C-alpha positions as a Markdown table, in Angstrom:
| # | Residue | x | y | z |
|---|---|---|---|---|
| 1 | Unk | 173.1 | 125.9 | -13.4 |
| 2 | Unk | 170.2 | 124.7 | -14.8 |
| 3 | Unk | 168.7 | 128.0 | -14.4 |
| 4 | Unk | 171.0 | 129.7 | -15.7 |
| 5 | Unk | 171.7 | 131.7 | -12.4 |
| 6 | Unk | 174.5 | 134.3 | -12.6 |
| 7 | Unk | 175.7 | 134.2 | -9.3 |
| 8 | Unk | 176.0 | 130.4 | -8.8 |
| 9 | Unk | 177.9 | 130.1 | -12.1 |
| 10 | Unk | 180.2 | 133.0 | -10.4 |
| 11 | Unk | 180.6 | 131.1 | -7.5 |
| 12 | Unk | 181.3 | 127.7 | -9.3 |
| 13 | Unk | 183.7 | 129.3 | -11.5 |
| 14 | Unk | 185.7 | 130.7 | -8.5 |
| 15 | Unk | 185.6 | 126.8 | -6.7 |
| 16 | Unk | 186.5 | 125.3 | -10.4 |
| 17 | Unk | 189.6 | 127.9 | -10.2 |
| 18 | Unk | 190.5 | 127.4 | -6.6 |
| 19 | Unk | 190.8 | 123.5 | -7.4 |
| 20 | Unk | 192.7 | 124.2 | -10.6 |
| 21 | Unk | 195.3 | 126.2 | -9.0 |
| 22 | Unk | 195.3 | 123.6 | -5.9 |
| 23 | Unk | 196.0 | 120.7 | -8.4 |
| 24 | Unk | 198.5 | 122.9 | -10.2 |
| 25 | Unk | 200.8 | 123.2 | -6.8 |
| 26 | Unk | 200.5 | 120.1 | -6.2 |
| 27 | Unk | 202.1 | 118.7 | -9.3 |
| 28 | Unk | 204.8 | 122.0 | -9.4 |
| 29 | Unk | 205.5 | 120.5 | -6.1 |
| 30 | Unk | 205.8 | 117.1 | -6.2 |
| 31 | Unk | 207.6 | 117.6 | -9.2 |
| 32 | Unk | 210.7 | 119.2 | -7.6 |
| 33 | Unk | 210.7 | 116.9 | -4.8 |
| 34 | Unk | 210.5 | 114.0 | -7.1 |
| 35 | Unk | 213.2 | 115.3 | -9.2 |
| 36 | Unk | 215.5 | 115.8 | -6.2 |
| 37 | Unk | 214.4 | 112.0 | -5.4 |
| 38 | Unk | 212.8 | 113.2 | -2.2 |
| 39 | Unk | 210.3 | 111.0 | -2.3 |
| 40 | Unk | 209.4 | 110.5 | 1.6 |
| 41 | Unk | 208.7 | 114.4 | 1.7 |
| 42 | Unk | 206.5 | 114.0 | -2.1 |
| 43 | Unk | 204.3 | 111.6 | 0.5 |
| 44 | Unk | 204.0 | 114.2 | 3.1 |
| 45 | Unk | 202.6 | 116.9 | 0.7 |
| 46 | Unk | 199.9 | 114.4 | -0.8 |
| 47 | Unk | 199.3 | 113.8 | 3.1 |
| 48 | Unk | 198.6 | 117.5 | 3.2 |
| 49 | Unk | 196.9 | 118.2 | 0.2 |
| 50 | Unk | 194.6 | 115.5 | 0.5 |
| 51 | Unk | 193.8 | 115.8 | 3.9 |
| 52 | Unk | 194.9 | 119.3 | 4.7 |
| 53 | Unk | 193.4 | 122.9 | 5.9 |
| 54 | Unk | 194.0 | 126.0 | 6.8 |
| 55 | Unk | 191.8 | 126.3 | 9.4 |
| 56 | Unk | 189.6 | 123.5 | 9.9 |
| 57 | Unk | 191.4 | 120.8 | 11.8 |
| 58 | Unk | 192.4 | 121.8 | 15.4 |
| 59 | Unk | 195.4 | 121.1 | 17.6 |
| 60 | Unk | 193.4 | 118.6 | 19.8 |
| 61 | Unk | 192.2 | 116.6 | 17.0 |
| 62 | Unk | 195.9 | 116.1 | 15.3 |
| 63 | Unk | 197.3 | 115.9 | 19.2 |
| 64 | Unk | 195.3 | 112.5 | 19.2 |
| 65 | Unk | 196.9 | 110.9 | 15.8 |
| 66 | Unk | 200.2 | 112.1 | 17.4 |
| 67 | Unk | 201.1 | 114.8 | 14.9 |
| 68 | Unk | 200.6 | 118.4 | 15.1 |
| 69 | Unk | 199.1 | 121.6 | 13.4 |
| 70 | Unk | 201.7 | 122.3 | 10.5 |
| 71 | Unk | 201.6 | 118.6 | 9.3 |
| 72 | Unk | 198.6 | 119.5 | 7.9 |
| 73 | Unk | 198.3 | 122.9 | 6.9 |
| 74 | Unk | 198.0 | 124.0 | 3.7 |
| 75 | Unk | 199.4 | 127.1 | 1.8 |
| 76 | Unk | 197.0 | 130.1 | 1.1 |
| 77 | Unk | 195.1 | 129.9 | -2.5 |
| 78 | Unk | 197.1 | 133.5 | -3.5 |
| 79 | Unk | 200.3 | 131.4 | -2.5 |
| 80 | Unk | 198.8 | 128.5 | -4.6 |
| 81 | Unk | 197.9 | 131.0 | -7.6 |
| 82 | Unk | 201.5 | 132.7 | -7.2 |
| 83 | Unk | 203.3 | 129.5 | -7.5 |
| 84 | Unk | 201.2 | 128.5 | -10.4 |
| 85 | Unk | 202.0 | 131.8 | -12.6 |
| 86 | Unk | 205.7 | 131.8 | -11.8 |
| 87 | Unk | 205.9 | 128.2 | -13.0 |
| 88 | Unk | 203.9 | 129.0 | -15.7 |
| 89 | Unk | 206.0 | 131.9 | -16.7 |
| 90 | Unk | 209.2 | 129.5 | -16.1 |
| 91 | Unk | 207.7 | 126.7 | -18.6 |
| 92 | Unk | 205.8 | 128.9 | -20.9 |
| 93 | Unk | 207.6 | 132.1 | -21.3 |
| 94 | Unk | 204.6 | 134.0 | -21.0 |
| 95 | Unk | 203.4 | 135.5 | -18.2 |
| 96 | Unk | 199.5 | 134.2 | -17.3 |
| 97 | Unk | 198.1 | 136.4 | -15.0 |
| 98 | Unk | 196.4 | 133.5 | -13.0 |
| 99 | Unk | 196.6 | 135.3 | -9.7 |
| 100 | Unk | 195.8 | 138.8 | -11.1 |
| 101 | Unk | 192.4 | 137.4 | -12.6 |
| 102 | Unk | 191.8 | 135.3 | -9.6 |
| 103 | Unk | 192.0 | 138.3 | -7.3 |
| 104 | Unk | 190.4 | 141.2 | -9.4 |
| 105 | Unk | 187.3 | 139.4 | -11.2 |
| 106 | Unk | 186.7 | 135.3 | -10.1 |
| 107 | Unk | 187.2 | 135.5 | -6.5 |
| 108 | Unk | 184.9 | 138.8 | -6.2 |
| 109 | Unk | 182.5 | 136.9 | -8.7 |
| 110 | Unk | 181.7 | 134.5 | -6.5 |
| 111 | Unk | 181.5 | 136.1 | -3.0 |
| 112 | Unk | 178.8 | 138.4 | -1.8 |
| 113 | Unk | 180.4 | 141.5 | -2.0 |
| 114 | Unk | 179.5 | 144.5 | -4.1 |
| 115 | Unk | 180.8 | 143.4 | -7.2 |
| 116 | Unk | 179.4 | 139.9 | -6.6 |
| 117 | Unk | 175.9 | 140.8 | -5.9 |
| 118 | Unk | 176.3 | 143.6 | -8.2 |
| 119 | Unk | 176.9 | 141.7 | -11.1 |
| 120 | Unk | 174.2 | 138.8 | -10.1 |
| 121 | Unk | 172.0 | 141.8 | -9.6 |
| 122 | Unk | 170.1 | 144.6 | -11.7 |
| 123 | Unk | 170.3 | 148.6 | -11.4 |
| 124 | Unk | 167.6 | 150.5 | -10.2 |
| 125 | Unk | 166.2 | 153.3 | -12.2 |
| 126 | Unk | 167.7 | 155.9 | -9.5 |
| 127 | Unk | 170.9 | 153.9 | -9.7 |
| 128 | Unk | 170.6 | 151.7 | -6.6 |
| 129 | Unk | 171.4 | 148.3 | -6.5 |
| 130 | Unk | 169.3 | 145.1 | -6.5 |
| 131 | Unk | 171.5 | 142.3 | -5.4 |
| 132 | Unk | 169.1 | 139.3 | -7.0 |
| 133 | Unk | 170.5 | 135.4 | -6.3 |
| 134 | Unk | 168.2 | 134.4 | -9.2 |
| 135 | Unk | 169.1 | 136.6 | -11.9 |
| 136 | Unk | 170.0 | 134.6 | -15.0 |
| 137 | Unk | 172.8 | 134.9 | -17.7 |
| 138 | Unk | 172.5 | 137.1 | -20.6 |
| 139 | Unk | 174.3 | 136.4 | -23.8 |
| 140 | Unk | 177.0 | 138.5 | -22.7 |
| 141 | Unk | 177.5 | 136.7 | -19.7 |
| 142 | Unk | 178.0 | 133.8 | -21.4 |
| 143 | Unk | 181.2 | 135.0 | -22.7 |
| 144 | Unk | 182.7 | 135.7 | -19.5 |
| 145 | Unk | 181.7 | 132.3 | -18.3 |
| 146 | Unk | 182.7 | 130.6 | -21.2 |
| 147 | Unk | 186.2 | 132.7 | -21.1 |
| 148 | Unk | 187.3 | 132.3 | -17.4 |
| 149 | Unk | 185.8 | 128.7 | -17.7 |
| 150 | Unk | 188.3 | 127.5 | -20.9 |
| 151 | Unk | 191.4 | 129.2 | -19.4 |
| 152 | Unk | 191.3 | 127.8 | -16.1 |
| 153 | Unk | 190.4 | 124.2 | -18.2 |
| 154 | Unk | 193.4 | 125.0 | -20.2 |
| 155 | Unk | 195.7 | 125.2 | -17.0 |
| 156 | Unk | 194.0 | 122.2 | -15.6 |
| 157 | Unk | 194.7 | 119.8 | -18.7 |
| 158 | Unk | 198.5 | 121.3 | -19.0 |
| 159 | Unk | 199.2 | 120.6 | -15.5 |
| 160 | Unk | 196.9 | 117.0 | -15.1 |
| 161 | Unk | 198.9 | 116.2 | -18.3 |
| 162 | Unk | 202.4 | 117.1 | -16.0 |
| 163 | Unk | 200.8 | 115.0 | -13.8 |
| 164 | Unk | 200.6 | 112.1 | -15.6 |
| 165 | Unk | 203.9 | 111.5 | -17.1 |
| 166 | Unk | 205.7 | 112.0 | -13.3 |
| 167 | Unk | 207.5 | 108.6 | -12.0 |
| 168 | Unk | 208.5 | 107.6 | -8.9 |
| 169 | Unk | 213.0 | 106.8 | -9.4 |
């Protein structure tokens, strides 16, 4: 970041958002089981969470520990994001738009797809594309950055705050 390169601030932003809505689930989650003082299957979802995939741990290597597959796999980020703007909604009464964001501007952002490279890159006179990994941020830029970088702080600190103030009964 040093830099100032556009397209690892993208892809930082997108990781920074991925982890928000992974700590967000975590506490929806473990608050309804801890409300319904269901507190063996609270441990089992901090199992997951923490130590969880979707993809990278295999049947052999859980086979050995004498578990299997699903005790630790993790939902999908969209499922994550979705469960993040319902309760949000719920607690809030306003509808944030965590998912829709996540899926239309952060998550291309950060991945090297046409709108990824296209915004780390710079246009051609006859309209073709430069995709450029070193291209720094411009002034306006910085708004964008700044923008998706305080709202998905401001979800953070509501739910680490929900976090916080949970107790074990």
């Amino acid at each position: 970041m040093e830099d100032r390169n556009l397209y690892v601030a993208w892809s930082l932003i997108k990781s920074y958002w991925e982890n928000v809505a992974a700590l967000a689930y975590y506490c929806i989650k473990i608050t309804e089981l801890l409300e319904n003082n269901n507190t063996e299957e609270a441990f089992v979802l901090s199992r997951k969470m923490a130590m969880g995939g979707r993809k990278f741990l295999t049947d052999e290597m859980v086979n050995k520990k004498g578990r299997v597959l699903d005790d630790f796999f993790i939902p999908s980020i969209s499922a994550m994001l979705d469960k993040v703007d319902e309760d949000w909604e719920k607690n809030m009464g306003k509808k944030l738009g965590f998912r829709e964001l996540y899926d239309t501007i952060i998550a291309e952002g950060g991945h090297t797809t046409f709108l990824g490279l296209s915004i780390a890159g710079k246009w051609l006179p006859d309209r073709s594309l430069l995709p450029s990994l070193r291209k720094s941020w411009t002034k306006d830029d910085n708004k964008s950055i700044l923008n998706f970088t305080s709202m998905s702080s401001l979800v953070f600190f509501y739910y680490w705050d929900r976090y916080l103030k949970l107790e074990i009964k």
